[in-house]
mmCIF file of C-alpha atoms and ligand atoms in Angstrom:
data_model
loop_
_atom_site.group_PDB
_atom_site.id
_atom_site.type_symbol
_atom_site.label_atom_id
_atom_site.label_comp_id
_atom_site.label_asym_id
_atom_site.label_seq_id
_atom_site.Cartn_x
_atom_site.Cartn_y
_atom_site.Cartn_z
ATOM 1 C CA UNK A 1 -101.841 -68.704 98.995
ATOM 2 C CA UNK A 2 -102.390 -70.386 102.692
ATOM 3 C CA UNK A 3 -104.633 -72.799 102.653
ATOM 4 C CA UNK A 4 -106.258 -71.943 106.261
ATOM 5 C CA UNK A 5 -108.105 -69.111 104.793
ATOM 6 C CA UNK A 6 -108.097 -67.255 101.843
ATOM 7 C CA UNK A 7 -109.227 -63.728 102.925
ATOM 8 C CA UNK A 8 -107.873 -62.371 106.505
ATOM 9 C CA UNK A 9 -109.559 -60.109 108.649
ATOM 10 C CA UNK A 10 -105.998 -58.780 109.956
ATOM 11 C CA UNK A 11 -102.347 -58.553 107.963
ATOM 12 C CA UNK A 12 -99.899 -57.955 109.639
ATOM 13 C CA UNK A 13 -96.625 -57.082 108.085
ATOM 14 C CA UNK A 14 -92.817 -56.857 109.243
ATOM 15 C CA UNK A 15 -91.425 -53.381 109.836
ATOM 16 C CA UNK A 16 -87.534 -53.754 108.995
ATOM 17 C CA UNK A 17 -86.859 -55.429 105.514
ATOM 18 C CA UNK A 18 -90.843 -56.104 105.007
ATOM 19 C CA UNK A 19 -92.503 -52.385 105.021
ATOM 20 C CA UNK A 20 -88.835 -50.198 105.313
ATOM 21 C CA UNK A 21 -85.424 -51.502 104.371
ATOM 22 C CA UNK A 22 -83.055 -52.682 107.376
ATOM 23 C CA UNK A 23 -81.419 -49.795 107.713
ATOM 24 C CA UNK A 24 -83.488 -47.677 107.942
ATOM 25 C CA UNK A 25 -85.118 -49.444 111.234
ATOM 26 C CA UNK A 26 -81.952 -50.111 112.583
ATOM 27 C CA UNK A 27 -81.190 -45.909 112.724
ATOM 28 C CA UNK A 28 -84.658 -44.681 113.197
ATOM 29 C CA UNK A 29 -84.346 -44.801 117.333
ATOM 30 C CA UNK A 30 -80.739 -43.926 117.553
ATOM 31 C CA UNK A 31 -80.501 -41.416 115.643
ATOM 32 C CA UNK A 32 -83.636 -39.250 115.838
ATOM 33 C CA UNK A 33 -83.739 -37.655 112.350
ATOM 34 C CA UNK A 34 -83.656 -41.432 110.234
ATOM 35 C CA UNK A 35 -83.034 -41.795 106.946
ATOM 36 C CA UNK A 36 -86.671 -43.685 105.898
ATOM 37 C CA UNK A 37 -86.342 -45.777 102.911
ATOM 38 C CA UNK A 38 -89.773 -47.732 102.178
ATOM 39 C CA UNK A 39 -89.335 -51.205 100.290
ATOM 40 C CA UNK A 40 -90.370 -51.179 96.914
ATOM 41 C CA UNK A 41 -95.010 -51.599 96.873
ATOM 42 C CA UNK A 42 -95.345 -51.075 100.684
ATOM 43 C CA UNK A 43 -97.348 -47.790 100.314
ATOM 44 C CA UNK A 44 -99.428 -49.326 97.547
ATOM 45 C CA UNK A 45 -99.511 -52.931 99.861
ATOM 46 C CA UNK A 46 -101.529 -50.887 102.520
ATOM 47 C CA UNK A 47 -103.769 -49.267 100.328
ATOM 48 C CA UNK A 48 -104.287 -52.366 99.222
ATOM 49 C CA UNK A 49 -105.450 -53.868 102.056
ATOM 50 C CA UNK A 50 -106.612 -51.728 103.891
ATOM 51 C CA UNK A 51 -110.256 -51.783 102.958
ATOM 52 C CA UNK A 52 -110.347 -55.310 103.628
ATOM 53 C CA UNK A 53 -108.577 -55.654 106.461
ATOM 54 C CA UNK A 54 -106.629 -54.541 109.709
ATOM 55 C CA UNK A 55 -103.522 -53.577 109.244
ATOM 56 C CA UNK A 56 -100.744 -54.120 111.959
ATOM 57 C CA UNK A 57 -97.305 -54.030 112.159
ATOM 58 C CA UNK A 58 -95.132 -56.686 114.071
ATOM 59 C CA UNK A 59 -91.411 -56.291 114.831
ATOM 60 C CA UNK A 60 -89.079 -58.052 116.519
ATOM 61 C CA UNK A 61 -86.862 -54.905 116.146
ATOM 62 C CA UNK A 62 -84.175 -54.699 119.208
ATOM 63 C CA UNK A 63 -84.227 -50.785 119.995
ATOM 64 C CA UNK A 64 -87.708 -49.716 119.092
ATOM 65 C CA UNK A 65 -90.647 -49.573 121.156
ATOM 66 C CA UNK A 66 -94.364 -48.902 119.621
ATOM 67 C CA UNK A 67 -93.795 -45.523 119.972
ATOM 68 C CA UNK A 68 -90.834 -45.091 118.217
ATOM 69 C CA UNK A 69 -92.042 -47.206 115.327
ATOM 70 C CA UNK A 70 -95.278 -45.080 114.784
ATOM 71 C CA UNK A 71 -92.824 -42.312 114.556
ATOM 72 C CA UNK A 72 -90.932 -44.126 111.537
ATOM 73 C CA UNK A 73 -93.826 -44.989 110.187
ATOM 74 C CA UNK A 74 -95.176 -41.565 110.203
ATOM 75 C CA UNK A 75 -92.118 -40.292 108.610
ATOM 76 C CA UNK A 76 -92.210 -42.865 105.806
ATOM 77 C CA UNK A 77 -95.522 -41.913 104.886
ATOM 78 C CA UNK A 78 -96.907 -45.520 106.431
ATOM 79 C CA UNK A 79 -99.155 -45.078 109.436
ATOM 80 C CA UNK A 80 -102.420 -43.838 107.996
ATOM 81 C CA UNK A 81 -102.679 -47.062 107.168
ATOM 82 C CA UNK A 82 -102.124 -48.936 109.958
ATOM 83 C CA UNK A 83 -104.386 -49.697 113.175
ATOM 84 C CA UNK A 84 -101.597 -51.495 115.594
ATOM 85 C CA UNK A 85 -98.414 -51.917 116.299
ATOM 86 C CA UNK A 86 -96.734 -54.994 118.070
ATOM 87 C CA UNK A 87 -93.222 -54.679 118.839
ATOM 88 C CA UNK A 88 -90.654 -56.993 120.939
ATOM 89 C CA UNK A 89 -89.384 -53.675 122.253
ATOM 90 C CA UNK A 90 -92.918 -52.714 124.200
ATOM 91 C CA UNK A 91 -94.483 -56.924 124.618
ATOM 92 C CA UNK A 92 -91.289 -57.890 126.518
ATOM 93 C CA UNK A 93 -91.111 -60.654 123.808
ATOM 94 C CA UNK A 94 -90.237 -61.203 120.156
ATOM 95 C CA UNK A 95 -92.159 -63.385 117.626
ATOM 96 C CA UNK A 96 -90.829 -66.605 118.399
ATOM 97 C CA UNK A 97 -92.476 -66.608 121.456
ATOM 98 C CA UNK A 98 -95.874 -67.940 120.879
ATOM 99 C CA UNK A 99 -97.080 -64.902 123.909
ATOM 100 C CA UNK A 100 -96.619 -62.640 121.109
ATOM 101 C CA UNK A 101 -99.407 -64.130 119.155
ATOM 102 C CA UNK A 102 -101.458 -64.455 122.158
ATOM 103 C CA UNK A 103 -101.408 -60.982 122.776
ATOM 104 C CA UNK A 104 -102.113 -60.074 119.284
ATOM 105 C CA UNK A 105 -104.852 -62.545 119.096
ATOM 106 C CA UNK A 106 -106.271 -60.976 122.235
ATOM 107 C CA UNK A 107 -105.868 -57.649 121.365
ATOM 108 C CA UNK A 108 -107.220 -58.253 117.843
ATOM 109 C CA UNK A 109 -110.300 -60.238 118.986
ATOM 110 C CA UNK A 110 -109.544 -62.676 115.824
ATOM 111 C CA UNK A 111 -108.504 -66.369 115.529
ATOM 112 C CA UNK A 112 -105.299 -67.435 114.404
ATOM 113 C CA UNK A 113 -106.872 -68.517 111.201
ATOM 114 C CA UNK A 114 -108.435 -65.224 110.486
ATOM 115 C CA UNK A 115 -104.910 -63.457 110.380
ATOM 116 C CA UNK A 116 -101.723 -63.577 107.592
ATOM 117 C CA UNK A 117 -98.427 -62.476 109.007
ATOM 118 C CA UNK A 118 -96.305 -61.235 106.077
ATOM 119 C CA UNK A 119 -92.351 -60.449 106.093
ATOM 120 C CA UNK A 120 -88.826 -61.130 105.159
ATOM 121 C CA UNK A 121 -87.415 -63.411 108.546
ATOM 122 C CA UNK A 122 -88.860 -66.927 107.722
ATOM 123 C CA UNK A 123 -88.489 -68.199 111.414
ATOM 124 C CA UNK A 124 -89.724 -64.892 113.185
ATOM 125 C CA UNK A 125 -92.220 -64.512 110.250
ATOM 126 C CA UNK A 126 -93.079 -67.451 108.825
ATOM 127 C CA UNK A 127 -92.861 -70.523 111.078
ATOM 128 C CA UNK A 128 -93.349 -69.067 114.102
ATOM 129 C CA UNK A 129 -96.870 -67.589 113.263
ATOM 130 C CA UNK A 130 -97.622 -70.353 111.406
ATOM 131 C CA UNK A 131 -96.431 -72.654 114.190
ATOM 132 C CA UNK A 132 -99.415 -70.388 116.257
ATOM 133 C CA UNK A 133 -102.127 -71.155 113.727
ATOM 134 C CA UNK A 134 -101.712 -67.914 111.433
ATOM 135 C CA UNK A 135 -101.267 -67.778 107.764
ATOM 136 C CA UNK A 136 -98.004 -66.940 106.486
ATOM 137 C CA UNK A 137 -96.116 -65.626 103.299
ATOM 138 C CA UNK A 138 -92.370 -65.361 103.467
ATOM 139 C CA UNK A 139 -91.726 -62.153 101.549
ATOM 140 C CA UNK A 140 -88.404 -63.235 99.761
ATOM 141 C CA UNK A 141 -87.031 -60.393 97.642
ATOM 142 C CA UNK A 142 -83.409 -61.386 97.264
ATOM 143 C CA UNK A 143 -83.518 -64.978 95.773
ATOM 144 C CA UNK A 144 -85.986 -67.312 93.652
ATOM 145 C CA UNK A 145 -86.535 -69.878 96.367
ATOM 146 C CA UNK A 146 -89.974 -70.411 97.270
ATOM 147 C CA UNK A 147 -90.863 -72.111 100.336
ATOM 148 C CA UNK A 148 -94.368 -73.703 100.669
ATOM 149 C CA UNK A 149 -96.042 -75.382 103.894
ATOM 150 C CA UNK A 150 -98.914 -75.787 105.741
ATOM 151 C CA UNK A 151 -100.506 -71.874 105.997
ATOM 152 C CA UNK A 152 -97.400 -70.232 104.426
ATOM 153 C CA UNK A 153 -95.940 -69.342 101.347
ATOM 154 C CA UNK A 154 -93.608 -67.205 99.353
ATOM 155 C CA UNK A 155 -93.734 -63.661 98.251
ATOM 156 C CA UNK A 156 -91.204 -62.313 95.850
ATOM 157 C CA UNK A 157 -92.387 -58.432 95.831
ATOM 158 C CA UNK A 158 -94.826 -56.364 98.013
ATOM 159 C CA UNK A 159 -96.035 -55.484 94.014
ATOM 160 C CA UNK A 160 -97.996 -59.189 93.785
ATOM 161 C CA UNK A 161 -99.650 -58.630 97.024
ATOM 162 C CA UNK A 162 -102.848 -57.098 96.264
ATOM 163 C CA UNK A 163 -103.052 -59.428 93.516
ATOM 164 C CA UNK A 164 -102.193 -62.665 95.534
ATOM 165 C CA UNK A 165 -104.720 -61.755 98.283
ATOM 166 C CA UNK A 166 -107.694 -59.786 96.415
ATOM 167 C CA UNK A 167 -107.000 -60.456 92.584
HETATM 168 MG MG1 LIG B 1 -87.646 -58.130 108.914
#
């Protein structure tokens, strides 16, 4: 697990390829009636979490705005879990962009410390964040490399989640 801390007040987890697979995300505002495909343990990742933490959702998705992704995620079953939603769509800028944390932070009300960004882009997800102060873990569900650094690690399944953070 990150080092920086080992139990954060906010997790915030990747919409396309992290919570609902690519493309799904990628038809949800185009088309209007999406085909919603969760990935494998994100229902049971929220639950998860939820009592011990705030649950967000951060996208860099290009033709979604928060709107449209609390509509996916209220189709795929996902929302009643989640508190925010932080998308490039709506900010005016994507996770590489350290204003993106900034805003989240502010919005939040938490340190960078306090808060583990999970999902499947390791630069938009991963170093980025981590680049910002957050924790990190690179959900990697198509290979067996892990990649370990300061505040971020690997994830192989949503499944080892609630174990990894609460076990
Ligand atoms: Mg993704």
């Amino acid at each position: 697990m990150p080092d920086r801390n080992p139990l954060p007040r906010a997790i915030l987890f990747d919409w396309g390829g992290t919570l609902m697979e690519d493309d799904s995300t990628s038809t949800v505002a185009a088309a209007g009636s999406p085909d919603i495909r969760r990935v494998p343990g994100a229902l049971e990742a929220l639950i998860a979490c939820r009592p011990h933490a705030t649950i967000c959702v951060a996208t860099n998705a290009m033709v979604s705005n928060d709107a449209e992704v609390w509509d996916a995620l209220s189709l795929a079953g996902l929302a009643g879990g989640v508190s925010h939603v932080f998308s490039r769509q709506s900010l005016g800028f994507g996770k590489q962009d350290e204003r993106f944390w900034l805003h989240v932070q502010a919005t939040l009300g938490l340190m960078p410390q306090h808060m583990l960004m999970i999902g499947d882009d390791f630069d938009g997800d991963v170093a980025a964040p981590a680049r910002a102060g957050l924790n990190a873990l690179w959900l990697n569900r198509e290979t067996q490399e892990r990649r370990v650094g300061t505040g971020y690690d690997t994830l192989f399944s949503l499944t080892e989640l609630p174990d990894r953070l609460f076990g």
